[in-house]
Coordinates of C-alpha atoms in Angstrom, one line a residue:
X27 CA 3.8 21.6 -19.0
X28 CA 4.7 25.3 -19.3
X29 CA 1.5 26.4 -19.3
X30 CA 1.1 24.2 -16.2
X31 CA 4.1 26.2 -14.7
X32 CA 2.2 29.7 -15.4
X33 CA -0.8 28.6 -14.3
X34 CA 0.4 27.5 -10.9
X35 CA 2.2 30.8 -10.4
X36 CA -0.6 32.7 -11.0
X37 CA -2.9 30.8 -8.2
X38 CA -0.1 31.2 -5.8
X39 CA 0.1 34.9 -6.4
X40 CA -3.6 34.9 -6.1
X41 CA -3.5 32.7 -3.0
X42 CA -1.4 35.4 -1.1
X43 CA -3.1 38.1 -1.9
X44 CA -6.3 36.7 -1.1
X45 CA -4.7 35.6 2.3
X46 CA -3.8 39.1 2.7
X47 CA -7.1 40.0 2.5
X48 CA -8.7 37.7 4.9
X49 CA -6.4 38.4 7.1
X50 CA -7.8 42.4 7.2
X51 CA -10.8 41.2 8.3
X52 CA -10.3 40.5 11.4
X53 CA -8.2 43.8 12.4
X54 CA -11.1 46.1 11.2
X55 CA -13.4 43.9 12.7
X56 CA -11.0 44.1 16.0
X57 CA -11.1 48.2 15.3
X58 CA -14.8 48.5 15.7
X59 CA -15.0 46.9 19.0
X60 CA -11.9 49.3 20.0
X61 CA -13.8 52.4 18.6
X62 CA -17.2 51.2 20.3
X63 CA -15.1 50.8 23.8
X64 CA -13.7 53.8 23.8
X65 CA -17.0 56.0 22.8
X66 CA -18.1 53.7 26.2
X67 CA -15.2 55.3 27.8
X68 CA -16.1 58.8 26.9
X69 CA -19.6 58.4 27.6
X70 CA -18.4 57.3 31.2
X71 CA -16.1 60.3 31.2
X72 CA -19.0 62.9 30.4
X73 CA -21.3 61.5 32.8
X74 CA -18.4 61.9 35.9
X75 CA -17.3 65.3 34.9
X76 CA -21.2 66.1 35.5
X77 CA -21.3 64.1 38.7
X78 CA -17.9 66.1 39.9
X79 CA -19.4 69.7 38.9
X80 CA -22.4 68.7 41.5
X81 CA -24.9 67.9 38.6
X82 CA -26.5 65.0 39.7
X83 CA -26.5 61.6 37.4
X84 CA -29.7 60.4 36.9
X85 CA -30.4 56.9 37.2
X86 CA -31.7 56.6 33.7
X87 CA -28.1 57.8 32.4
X88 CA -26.4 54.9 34.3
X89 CA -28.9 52.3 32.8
X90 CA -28.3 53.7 29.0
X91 CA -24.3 52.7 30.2
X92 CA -25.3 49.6 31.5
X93 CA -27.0 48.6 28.0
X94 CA -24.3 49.9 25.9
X95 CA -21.9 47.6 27.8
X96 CA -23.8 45.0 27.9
X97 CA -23.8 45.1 24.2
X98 CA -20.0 45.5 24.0
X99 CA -20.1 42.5 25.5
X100 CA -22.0 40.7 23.5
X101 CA -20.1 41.7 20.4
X102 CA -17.1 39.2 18.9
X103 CA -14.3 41.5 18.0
X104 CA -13.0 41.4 21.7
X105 CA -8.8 39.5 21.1
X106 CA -7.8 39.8 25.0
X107 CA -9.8 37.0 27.1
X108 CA -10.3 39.2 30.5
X109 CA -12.4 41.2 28.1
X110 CA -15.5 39.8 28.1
X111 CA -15.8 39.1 31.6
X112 CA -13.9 43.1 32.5
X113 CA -17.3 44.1 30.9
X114 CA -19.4 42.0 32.3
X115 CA -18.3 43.2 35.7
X116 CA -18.7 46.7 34.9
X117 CA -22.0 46.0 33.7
X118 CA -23.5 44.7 37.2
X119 CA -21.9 47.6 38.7
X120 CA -23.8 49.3 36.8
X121 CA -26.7 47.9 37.6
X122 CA -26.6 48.1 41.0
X123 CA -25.6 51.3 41.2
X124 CA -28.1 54.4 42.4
X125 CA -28.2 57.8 41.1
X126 CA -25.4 60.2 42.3
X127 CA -22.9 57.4 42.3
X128 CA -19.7 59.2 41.3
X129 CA -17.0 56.8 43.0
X130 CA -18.8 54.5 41.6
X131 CA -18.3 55.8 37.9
X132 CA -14.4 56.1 39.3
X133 CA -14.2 52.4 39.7
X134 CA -16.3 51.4 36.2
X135 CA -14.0 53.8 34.0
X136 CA -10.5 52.7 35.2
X137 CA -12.4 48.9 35.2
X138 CA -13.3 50.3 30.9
X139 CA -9.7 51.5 31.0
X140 CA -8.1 48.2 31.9
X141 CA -10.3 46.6 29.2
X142 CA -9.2 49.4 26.2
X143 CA -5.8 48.9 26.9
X144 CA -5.8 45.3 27.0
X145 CA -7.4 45.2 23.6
X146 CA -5.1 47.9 22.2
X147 CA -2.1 45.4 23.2
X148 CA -3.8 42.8 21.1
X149 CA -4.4 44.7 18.8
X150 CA -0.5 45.4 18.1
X151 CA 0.4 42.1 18.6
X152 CA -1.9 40.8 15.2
X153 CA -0.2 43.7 13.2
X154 CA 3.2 42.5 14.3
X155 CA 1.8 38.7 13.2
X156 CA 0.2 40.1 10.1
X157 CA 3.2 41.8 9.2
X158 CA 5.5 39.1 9.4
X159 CA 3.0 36.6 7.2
X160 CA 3.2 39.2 4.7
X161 CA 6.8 39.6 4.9
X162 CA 6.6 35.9 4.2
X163 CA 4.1 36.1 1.4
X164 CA 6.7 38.5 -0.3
X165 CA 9.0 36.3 0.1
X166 CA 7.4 33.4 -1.5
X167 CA 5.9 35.6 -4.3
X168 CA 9.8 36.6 -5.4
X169 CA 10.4 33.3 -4.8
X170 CA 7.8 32.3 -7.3
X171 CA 8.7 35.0 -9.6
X172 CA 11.7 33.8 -9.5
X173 CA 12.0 29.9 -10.0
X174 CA 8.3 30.1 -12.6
X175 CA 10.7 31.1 -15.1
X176 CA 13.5 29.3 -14.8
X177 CA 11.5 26.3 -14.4
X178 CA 9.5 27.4 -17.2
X179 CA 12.7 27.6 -19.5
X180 CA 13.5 24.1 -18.5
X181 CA 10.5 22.3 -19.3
X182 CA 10.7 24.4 -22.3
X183 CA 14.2 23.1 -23.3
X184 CA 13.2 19.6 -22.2
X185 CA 9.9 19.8 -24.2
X186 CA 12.2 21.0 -27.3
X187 CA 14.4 18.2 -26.6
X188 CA 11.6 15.2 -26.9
X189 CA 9.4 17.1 -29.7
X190 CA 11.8 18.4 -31.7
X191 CA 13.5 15.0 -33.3
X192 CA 10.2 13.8 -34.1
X193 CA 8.9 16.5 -35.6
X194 CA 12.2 17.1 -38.4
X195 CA 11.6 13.1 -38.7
X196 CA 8.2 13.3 -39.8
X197 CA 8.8 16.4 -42.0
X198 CA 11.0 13.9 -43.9
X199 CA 8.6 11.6 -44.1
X200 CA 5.7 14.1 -45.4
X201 CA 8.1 15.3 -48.1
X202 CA 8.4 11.7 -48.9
X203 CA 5.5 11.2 -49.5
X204 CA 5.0 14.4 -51.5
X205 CA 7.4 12.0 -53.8
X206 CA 5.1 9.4 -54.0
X207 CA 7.5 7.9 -51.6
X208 CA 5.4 4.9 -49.6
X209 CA 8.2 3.7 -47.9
X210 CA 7.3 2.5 -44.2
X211 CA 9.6 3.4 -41.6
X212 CA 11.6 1.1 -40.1
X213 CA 11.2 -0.4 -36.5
X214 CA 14.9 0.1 -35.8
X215 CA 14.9 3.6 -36.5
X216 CA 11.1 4.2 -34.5
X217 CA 13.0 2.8 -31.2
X218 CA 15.7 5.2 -31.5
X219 CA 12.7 8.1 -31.6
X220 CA 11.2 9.2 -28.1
X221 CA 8.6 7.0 -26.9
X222 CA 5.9 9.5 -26.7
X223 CA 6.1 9.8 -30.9
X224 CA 6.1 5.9 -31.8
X225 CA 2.0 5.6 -32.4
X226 CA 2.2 8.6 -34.9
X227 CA 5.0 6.6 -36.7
X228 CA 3.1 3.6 -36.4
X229 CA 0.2 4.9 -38.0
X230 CA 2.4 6.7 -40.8
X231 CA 3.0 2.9 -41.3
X232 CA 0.1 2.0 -41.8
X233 CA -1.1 5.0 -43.7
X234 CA 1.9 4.1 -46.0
X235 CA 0.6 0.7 -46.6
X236 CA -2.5 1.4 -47.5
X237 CA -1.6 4.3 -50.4
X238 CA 0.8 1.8 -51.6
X239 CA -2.0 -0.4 -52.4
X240 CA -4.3 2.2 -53.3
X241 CA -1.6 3.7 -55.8
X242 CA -1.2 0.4 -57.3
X243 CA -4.7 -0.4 -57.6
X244 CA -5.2 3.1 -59.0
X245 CA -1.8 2.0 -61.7
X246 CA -3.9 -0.6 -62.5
X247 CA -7.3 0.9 -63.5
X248 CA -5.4 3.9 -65.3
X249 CA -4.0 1.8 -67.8
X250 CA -6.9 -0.3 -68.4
X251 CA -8.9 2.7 -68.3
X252 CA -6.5 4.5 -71.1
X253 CA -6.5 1.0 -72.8
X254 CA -10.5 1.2 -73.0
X255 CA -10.5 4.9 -74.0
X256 CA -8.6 4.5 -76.7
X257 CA -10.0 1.8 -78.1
X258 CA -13.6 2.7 -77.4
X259 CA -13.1 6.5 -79.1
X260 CA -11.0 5.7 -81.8
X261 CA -13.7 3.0 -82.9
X262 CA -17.0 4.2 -81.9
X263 CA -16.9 7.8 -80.4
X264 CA -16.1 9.7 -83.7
X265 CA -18.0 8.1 -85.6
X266 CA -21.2 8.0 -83.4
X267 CA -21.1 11.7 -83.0
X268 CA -21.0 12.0 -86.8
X269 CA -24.0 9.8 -87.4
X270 CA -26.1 11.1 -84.6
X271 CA -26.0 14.4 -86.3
X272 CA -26.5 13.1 -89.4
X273 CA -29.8 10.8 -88.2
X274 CA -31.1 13.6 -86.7
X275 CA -30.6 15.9 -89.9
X276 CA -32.1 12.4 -91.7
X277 CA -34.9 12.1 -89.7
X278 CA -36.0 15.8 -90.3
X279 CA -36.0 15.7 -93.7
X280 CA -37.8 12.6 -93.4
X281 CA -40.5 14.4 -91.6
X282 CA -40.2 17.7 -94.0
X283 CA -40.3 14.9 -97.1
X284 CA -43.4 12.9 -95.7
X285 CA -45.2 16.1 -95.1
X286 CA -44.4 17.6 -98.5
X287 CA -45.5 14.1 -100.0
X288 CA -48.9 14.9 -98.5
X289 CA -49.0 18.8 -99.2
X290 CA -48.5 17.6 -103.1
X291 CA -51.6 15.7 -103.7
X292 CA -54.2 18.4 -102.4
X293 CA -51.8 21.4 -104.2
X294 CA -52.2 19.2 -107.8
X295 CA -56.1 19.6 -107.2
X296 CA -56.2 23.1 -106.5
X297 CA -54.2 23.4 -109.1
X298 CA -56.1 21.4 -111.4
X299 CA -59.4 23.6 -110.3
X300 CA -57.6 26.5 -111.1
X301 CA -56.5 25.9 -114.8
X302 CA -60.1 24.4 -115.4
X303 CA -62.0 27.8 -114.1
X304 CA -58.9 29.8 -115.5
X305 CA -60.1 28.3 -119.1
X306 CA -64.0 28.8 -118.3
X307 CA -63.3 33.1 -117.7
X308 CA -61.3 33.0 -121.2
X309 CA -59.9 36.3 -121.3
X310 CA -60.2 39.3 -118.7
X311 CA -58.8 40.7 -115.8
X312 CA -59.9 37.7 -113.3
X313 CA -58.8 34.7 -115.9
X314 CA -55.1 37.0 -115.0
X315 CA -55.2 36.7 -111.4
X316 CA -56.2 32.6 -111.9
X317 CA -53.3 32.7 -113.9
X318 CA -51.0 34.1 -111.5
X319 CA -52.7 31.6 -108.5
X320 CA -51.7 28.5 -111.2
X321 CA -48.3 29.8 -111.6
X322 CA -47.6 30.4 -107.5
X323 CA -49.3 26.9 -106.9
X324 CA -46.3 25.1 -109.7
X325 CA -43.8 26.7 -107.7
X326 CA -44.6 25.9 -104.4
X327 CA -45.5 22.1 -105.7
X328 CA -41.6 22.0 -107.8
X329 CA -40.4 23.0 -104.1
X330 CA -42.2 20.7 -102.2
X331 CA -40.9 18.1 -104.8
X332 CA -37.4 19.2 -104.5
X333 CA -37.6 18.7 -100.8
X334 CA -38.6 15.3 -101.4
X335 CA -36.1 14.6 -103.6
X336 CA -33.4 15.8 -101.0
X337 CA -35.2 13.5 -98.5
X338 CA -33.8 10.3 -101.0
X339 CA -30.7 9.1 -99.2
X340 CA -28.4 6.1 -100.8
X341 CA -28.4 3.3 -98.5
X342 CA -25.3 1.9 -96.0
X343 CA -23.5 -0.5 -97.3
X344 CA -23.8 -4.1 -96.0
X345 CA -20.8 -5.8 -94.5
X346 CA -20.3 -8.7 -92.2
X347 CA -20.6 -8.1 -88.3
X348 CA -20.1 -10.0 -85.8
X349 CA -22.4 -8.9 -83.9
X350 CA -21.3 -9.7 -80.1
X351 CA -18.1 -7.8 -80.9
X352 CA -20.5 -4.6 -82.3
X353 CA -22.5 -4.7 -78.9
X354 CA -19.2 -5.7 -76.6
X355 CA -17.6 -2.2 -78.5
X356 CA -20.5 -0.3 -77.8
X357 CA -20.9 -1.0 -74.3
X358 CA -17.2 0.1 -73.6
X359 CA -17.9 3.3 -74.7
X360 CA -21.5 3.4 -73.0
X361 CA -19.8 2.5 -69.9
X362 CA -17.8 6.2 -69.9
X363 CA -20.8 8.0 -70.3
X364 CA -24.1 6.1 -68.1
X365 CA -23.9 6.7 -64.3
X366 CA -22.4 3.7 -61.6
X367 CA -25.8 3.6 -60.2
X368 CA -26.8 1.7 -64.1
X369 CA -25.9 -1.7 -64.6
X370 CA -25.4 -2.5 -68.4
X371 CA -24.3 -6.0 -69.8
X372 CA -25.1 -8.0 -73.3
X373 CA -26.1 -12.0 -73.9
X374 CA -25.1 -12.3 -77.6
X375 CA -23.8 -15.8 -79.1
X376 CA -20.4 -15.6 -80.0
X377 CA -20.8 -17.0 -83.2
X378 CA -23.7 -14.8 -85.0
X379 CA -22.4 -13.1 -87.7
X380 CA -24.0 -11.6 -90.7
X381 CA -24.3 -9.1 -93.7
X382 CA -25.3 -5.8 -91.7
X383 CA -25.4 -2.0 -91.7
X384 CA -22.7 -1.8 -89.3
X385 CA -22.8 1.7 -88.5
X386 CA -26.7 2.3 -89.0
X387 CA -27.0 -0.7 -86.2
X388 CA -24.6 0.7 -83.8
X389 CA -26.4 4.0 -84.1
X390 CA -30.0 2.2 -83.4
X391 CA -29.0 0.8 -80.0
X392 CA -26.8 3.7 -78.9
X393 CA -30.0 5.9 -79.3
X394 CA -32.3 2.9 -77.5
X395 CA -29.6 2.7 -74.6
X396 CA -29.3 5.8 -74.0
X397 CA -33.1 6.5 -74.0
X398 CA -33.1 3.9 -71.1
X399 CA -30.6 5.5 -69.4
X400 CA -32.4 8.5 -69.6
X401 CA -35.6 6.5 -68.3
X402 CA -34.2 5.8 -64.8
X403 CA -32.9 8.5 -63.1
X404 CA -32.5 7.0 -59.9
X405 CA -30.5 3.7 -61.3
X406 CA -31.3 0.4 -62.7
X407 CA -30.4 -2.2 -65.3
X408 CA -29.7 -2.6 -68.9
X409 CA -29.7 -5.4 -70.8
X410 CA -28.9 -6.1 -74.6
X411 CA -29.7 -9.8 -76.3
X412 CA -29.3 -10.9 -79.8
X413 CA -30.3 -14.0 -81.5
X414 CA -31.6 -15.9 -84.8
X415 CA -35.3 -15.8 -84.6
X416 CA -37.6 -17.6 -87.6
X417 CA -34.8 -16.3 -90.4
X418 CA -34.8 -13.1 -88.7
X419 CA -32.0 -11.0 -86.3
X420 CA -33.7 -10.0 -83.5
X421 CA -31.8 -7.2 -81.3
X422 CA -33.7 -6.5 -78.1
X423 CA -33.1 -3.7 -75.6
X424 CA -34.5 -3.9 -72.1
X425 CA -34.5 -2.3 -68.7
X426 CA -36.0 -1.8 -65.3
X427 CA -37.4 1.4 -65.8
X428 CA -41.0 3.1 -65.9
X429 CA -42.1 1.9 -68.6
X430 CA -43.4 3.6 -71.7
X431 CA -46.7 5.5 -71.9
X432 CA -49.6 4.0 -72.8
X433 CA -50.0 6.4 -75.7
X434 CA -46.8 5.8 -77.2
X435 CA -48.1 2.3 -77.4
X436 CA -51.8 2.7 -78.8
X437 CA -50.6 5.6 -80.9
X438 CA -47.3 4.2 -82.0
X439 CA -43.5 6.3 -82.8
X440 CA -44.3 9.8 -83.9
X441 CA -41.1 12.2 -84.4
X442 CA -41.1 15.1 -82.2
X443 CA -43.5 13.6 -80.1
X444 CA -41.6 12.9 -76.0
X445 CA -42.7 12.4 -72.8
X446 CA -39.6 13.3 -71.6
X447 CA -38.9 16.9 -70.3
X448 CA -36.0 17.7 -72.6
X449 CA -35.9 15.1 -75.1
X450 CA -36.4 15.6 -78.7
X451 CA -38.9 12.8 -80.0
X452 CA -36.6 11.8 -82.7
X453 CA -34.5 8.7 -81.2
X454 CA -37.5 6.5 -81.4
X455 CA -37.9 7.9 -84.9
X456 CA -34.1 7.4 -86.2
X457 CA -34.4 3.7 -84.6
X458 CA -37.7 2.8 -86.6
X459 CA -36.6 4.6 -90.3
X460 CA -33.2 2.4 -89.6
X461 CA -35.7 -0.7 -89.4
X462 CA -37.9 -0.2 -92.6
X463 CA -35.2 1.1 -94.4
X464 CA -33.5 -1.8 -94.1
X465 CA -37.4 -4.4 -94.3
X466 CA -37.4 -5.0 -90.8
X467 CA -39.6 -4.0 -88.0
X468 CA -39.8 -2.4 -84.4
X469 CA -41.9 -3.6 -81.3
X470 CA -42.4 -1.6 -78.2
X471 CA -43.5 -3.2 -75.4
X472 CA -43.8 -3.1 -71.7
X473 CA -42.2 -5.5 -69.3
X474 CA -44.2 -7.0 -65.3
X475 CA -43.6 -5.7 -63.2
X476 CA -42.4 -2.7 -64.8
X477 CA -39.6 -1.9 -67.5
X478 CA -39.5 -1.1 -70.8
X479 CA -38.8 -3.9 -74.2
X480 CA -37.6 -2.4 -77.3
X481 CA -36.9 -5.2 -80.3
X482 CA -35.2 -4.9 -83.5
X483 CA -36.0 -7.1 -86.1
X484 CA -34.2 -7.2 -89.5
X485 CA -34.1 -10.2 -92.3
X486 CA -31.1 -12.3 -92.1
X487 CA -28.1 -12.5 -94.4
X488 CA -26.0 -14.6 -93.9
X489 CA -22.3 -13.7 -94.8
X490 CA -20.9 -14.1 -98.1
X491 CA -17.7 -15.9 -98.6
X492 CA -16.3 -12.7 -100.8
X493 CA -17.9 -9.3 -101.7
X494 CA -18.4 -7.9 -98.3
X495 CA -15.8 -6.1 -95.8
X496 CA -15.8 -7.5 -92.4
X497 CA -16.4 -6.0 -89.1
X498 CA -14.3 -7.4 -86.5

């Protein structure tokens, strides 16, 4: 509103002045005409005084006089209305009048007199009207100057007035809820508020609402999220992170073992070449060197045993799992660490329970989940079932993803060997020395229309009423 003020002071000013303007127009317009009437006047003037000194006045002179009147005439700055036709009249005397015609020229000049003083009186009658419109002007201008301000102070106080209460009211509420404070505000009090603030108060009402709901929901899923948590990593997280490392370390000295198994057998023929050619040269400088070969070749065979002997490992201990509670504990924790975009759930019987490597087994599907969660990128589905299979436990991992390579089928689990930019070839590996470790046995397959099927199976023990712990 007080910007309204302003601005319509500002065109006012600007509508005076520009009246003031137009209004100039006109008088230098009318100033012209004067100035061309009285260089008529003078001409008529020169031309007598030549007549009078016995000159004559030629005929062509009296015509150029003729035209310039004529054109006078024509002209629209002319304010008195005897003008026009004054000059006019002077123009057909002119016409008709012959060379030499001094009395003549006496009656056209005081006739071009008549006409420049008629105008002149015009002419200071619109200054007297222009000056009393811009008297007027002024006096609206002041006027303007004058009431813009108070008026603007007005609408300012007014403004203050409506805005003001609303405004300290919803500071209060903001602070409130700063506090966590979701009170809604009542309708008593939003009627006593200026009209023009009740929909922002009305819509702090119903932002108000819906945080209360969202706090509660977010109470809600804090505790059952902290519940979860503490659960999941006081059972599982600790202790997977502890026997991932160690699997891996396993598995390397698995492969370190199985490759020094295989060194040894070619090493104990060299070796065996070497002490028979060793005792074919007798004695002599090359029967030395053979004997220094024979004695390299025992060391690096007692180290290649020695690595296979740090290869032996003793094996978990069996105790009795139930195993929908093992997979149901795993998935808690998998669920903090797989994306929203993977869907992950178990079919396992409630009742199957039997003599297990708890640990080792938890270890085996974490590594197969989380390979199939690596698999699929861009989302998918999980699924874990368990059941009693011919005397067997079979534990099968599937999922929606690509697939695995035909290679990895054809050729079967190598360690070290991935498909997988970043992975390290050894899950796979860990999962299938788990298996034969403990005389079971791994399939890989592919799923239609696509997905991958990973199955566990291990020999059945059934639980034993005493001599095992229990894994609940």
């Amino acid at each position: 509103m007080s910007v309204g003020l302003v601005i319509a002071v500002l065109i006012g000013m600007l509508f005076f002045s520009w009246r003031s303007l137009e209004r100039l127009e006109p008088i230098q317009a009318h100033l012209a005409h004067v100035e061309r009437i009285q260089s008529l006047g003078l001409q008529m003037e020169q031309a007598l005084l030549k007549g009078l000194r016995g000159t004559p006045i030629a005929r062509s002179e009296l015509v150029e006089l003729r035209d310039e009147v004529q054109e006078i005439a024509g002209l629209e700055g002319a304010l008195h209305p005897e003008t026009v036709t004054r000059l006019n009249r002077v123009r057909i005397q002119l016409g008709d009048a012959q060379a030499g015609s001094v009395d003549l020229l006496f009656q056209t000049l005081a006739e071009v007199r008549q006409v420049l003083d008629g105008e002149r009186e015009r002419h200071d009658w619109l200054l007297t009207q222009i000056g009393r419109d811009a008297m007027v002007e002024i006096k609206l201008t002041v006027l303007l100057l004058l009431i813009g301000p108070l008026l603007l102070g007005v609408s300012l106080l007014f403004i203050r007035g409506r805005v003001k209460q609303p405004l300290r009211a919803m500071e209060d509420l903001l602070a409130r809820l700063a506090r966590k404070d979701y009170r809604a505000v009542p309708e008593a009090i939003i009627g006593e508020i200026d009209a023009v603030a009740h929909p922002a108060f009305h819509s702090y009402n119903e932002l108000v609402a819906r945080l209360q709901a969202l706090e509660a929901e977010h109470c809600d899923r804090e505790q059952t999220l902290e519940q979860e948590v503490r659960h999941a990593t006081a059972a599982l997280l600790a202790q997977s992170r502890e026997l991932g490392r160690a699997e891996r370390l396993a598995a390397v000295g698995a492969v370190s073992a199985g490759l020094a198994h295989e060194l040894r057998n070619p090493l104990a023929g060299i070796q065996m070449a070497c002490s028979k050619l060793h005792r074919a040269l007798g004695e002599g400088e090359h029967a030395a060197r053979i004997a220094a070969v024979i004695d390299e070749l025992k060391r690096i065979n007692h180290l290649l045993t020695s690595q296979v002997d740090a290869a032996r490992h003793l094996p978990e201990p069996l105790e009795v799992v139930a195993v929908d509670q093992l997979i149901d504990e795993l998935l808690t924790l998998l669920r903090y660490q797989i994306p929203d975009r993977i869907a992950i759930d178990a079919q396992v019987p409630s009742d199957l329970r039997c003599l297990l490597p708890a640990a080792g087994l938890r270890q085996a599907l974490l590594n197969l989940v989380l390979n199939a969660v690596q698999a699929m990128p861009g989302g998918g589905r999980i699924q874990l079932t368990a059941s009693l299979e011919s005397g067997e436990l079979s534990v099968s991992v599937t999922d929606s993803g690509p697939g695995f390579p035909e290679d990895l089928l054809r050729v079967g689990i190598r360690p070290f060997a991935t498909g997988r930019q970043g992975g390290s070839g050894l899950g796979l590996a860990m999962v299938r020395r788990f298996v034969r470790d403990h005389d079971g046995d791994l399939h890989l397959a592919n799923q239609a229309p696509q997905g991958a099927a990973v199955t566990l199976r291990l020999p059945y023990r059934p639980p034993e009423p005493t001599g095992a712990t229990s894994h609940a």
